[in-house]
Short mmCIF file of C-alpha atoms and ligand atoms in Angstrom, two decimals:
data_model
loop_
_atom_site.label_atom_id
_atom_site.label_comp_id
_atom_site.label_asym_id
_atom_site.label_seq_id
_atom_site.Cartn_x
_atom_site.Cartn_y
_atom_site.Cartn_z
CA UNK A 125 0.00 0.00 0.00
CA UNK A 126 2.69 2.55 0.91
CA UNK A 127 4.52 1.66 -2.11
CA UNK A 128 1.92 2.10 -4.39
CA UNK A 129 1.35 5.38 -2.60
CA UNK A 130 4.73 6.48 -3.16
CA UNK A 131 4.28 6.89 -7.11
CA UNK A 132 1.31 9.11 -5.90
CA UNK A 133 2.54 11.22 -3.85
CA UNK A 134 5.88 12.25 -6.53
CA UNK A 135 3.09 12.77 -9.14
CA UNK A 136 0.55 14.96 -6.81
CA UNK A 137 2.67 15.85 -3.50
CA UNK A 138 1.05 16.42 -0.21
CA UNK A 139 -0.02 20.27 0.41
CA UNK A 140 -1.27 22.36 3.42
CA UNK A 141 -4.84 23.54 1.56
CA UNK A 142 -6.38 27.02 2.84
CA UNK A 143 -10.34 26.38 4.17
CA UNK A 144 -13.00 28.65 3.09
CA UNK A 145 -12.29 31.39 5.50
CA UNK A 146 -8.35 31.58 4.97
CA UNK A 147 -6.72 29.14 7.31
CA UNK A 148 -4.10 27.04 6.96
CA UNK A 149 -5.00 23.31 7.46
CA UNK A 150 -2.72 21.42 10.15
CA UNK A 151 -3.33 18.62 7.71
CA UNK A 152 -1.45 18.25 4.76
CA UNK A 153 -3.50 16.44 1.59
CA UNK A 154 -3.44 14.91 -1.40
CA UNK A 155 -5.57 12.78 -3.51
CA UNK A 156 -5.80 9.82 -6.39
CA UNK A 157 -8.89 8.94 -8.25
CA UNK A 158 -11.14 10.11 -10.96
CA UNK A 159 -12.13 13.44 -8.53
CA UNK A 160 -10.39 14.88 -5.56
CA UNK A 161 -11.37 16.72 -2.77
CA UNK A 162 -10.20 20.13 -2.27
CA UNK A 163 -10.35 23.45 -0.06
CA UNK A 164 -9.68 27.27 -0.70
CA UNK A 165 -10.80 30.92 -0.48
CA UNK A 166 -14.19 29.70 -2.60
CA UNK A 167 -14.96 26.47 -0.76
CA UNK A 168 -14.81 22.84 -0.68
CA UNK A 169 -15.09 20.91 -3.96
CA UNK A 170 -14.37 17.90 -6.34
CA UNK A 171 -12.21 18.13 -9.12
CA UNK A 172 -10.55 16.07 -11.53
CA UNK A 173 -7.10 17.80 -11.90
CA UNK A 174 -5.31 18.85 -9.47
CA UNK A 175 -5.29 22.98 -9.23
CA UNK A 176 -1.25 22.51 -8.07
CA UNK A 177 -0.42 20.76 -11.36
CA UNK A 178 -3.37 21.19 -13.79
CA UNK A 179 -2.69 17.47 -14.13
CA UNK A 180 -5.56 15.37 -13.42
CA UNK A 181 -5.06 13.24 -9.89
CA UNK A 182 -2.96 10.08 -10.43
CA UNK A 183 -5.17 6.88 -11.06
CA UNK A 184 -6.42 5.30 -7.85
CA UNK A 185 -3.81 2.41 -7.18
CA UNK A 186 -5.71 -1.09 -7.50
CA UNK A 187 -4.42 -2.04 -4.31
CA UNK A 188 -6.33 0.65 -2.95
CA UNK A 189 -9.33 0.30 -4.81
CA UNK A 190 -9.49 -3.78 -3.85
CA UNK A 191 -9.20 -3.20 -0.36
CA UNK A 192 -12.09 -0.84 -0.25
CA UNK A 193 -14.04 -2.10 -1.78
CA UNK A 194 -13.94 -5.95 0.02
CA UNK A 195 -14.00 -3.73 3.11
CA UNK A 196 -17.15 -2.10 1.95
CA UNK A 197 -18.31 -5.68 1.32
CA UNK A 198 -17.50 -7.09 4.78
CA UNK A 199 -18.95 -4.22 6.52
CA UNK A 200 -22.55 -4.67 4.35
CA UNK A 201 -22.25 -2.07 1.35
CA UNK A 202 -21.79 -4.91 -1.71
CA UNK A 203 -20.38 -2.98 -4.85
CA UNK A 204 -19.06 -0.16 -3.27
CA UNK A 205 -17.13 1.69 -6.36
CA UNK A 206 -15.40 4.76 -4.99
CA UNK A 207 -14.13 7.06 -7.59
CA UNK A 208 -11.78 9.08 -5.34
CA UNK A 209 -9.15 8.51 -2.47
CA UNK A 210 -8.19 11.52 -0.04
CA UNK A 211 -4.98 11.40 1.48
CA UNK A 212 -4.77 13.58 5.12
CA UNK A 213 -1.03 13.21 6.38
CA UNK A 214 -1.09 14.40 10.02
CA UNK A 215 2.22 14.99 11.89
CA UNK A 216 2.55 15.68 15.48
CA UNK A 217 0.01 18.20 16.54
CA UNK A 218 -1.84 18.13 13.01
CA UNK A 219 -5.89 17.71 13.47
CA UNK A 220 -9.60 18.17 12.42
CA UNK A 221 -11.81 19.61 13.85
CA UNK A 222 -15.38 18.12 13.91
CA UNK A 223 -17.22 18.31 10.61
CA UNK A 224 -19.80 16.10 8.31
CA UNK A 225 -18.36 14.71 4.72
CA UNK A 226 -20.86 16.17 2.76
CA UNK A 227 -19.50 16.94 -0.49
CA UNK A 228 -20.65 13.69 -2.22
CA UNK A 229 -23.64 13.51 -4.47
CA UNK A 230 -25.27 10.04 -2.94
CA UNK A 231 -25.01 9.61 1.06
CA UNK A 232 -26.23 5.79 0.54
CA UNK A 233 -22.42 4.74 -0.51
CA UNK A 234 -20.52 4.12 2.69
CA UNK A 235 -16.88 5.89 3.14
CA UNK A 236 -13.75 3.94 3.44
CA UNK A 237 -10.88 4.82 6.09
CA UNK A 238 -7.36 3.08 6.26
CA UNK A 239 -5.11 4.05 8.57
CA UNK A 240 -1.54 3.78 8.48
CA UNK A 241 1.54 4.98 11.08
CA UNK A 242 1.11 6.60 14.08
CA UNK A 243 -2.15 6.03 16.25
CA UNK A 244 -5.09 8.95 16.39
CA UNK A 245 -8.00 9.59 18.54
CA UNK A 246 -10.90 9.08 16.27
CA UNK A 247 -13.45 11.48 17.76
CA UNK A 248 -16.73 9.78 16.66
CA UNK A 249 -19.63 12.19 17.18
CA UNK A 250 -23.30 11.99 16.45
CA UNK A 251 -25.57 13.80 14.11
CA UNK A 252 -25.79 17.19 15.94
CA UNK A 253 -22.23 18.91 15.91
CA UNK A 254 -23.11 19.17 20.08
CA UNK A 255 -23.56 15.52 20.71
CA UNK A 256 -20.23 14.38 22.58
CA UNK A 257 -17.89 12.37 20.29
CA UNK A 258 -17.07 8.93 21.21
CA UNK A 259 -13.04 8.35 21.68
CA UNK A 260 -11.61 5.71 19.26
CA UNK A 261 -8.07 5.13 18.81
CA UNK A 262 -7.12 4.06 15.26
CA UNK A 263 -3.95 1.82 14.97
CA UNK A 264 -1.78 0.89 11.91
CA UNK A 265 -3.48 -1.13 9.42
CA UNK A 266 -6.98 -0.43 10.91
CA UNK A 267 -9.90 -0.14 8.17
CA UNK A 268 -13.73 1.42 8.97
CA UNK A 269 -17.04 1.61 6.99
CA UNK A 270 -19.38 3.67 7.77
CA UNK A 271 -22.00 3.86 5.92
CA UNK A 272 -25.99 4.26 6.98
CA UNK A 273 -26.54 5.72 9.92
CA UNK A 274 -23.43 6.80 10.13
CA UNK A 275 -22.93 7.88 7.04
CA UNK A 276 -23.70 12.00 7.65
CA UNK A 277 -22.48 11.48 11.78
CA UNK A 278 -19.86 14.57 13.07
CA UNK A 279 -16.10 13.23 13.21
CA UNK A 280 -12.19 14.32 13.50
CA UNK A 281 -9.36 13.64 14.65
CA UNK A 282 -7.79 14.64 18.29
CA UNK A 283 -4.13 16.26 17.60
CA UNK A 284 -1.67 13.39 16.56
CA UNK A 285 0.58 12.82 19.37
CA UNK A 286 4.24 12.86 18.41
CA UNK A 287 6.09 9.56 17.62
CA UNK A 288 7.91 7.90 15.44
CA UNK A 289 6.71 4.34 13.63
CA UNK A 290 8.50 1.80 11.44
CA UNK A 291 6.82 2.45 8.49
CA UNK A 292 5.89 6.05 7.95
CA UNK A 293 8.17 7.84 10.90
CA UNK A 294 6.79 10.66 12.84
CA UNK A 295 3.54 10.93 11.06
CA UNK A 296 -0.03 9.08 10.41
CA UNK A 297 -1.20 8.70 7.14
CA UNK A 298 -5.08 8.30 6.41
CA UNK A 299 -6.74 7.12 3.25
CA UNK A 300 -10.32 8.34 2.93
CA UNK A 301 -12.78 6.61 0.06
CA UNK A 302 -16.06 7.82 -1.34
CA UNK A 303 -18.09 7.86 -4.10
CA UNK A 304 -17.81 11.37 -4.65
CA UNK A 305 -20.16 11.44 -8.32
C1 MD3 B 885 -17.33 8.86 10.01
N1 MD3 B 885 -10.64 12.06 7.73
O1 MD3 B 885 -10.94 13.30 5.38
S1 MD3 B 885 -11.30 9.07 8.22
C2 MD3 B 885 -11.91 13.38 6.17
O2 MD3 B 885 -8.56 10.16 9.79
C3 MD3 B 885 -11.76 12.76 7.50
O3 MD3 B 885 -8.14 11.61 8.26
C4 MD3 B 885 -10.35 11.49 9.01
O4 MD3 B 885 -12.64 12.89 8.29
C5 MD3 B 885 -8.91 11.04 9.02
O5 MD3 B 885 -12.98 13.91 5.89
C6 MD3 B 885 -11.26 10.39 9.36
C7 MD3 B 885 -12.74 8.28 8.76
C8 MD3 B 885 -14.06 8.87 8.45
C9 MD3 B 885 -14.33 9.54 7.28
C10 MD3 B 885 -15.60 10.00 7.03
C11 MD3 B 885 -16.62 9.75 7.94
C12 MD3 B 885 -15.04 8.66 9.33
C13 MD3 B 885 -16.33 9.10 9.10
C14 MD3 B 885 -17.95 10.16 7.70
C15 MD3 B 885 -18.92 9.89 8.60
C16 MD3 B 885 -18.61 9.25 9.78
FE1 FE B 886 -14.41 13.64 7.28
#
């Protein structure tokens, strides 16, 4: 998985995007698919090149894709086909702050997270941004679906505690997967 990564991150590297109202996000991102998620001055959006590059996002590796989408399977959502793969790399101290994903066209696909490196505090809220967030720690190699219910709940992620782990060093690196079209 990392390697296939890699070849994505030399062709679309990892950048700090601005949100809406002109901050810097502690997060850096990236993305591979048909679409890609990104953030600026006019607001959060899909596109299919990257606005860095003008190059449109690397193809999703099929490595990435499989996993998903058996994931998807195992967790209830048969023929999950997500068309786009976020990338959050969160050093020490990096976060986000609660928030719904809810830049996709069709909230009935589930989302797909894989995390890799350091641990995080998965805060793991409810539908209402002021219902108190469950506290999950997410390991190396740990997948989710959530889909349904949970589909539109309020999450982030606590600030990554500093470390250093055999595969990625000091950081965490997240893959996010939706069906974004
Ligand atoms: C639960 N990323 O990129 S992934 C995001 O670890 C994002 O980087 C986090 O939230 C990360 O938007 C969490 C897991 C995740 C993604 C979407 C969800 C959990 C979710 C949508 C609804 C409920
Ligand atoms: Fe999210």
């Amino acid at each position: 998985m990392i390697a296939a990564l890699e070849a994505v991150i030399a062709a679309a590297p990892f950048r700090h995007m601005l949100t809406p109202g002109g901050r810097r996000m502690s997060v850096a991102m990236t993305n591979c698919g048909r679409n890609g998620w990104v953030t600026d001055r006019s607001g959060y959006r899909y596109t299919g090149c990257d606005p860095m590059t003008q190059n449109p996002w690397p193809q999703m590796p099929a490595a990435v894709f499989n996993l998903a989408a058996r994931a998807a399977g195992a967790g209830g959502f048969p023929g999950f086909t997500p068309d786009t793969c976020l990338i959050n790399r969160y050093r020490p101290g990096a976060q986000l702050t609660l928030h719904q994903d809810k830049d996709e066209c069709d909230f009935s696909a589930p989302i797909v997270s894989v995390s890799l490196g350091l641990s995080a505090v998965f805060l793991f809220g409810g539908l209402h941004r002021r219902d108190r967030p469950r506290r999950i720690r997410m390991h190396n190699g740990d997948v989710a679906v959530w889909g349904g219910t949970a589909r539109l709940a309020y999450h982030g992620i606590a600030p990554l505690a500093d470390g250093d782990h055999p595969l990625t060093g000091r950081c965490r690196i997240n893959l996010t997967l939706r069906k974004a079209t």
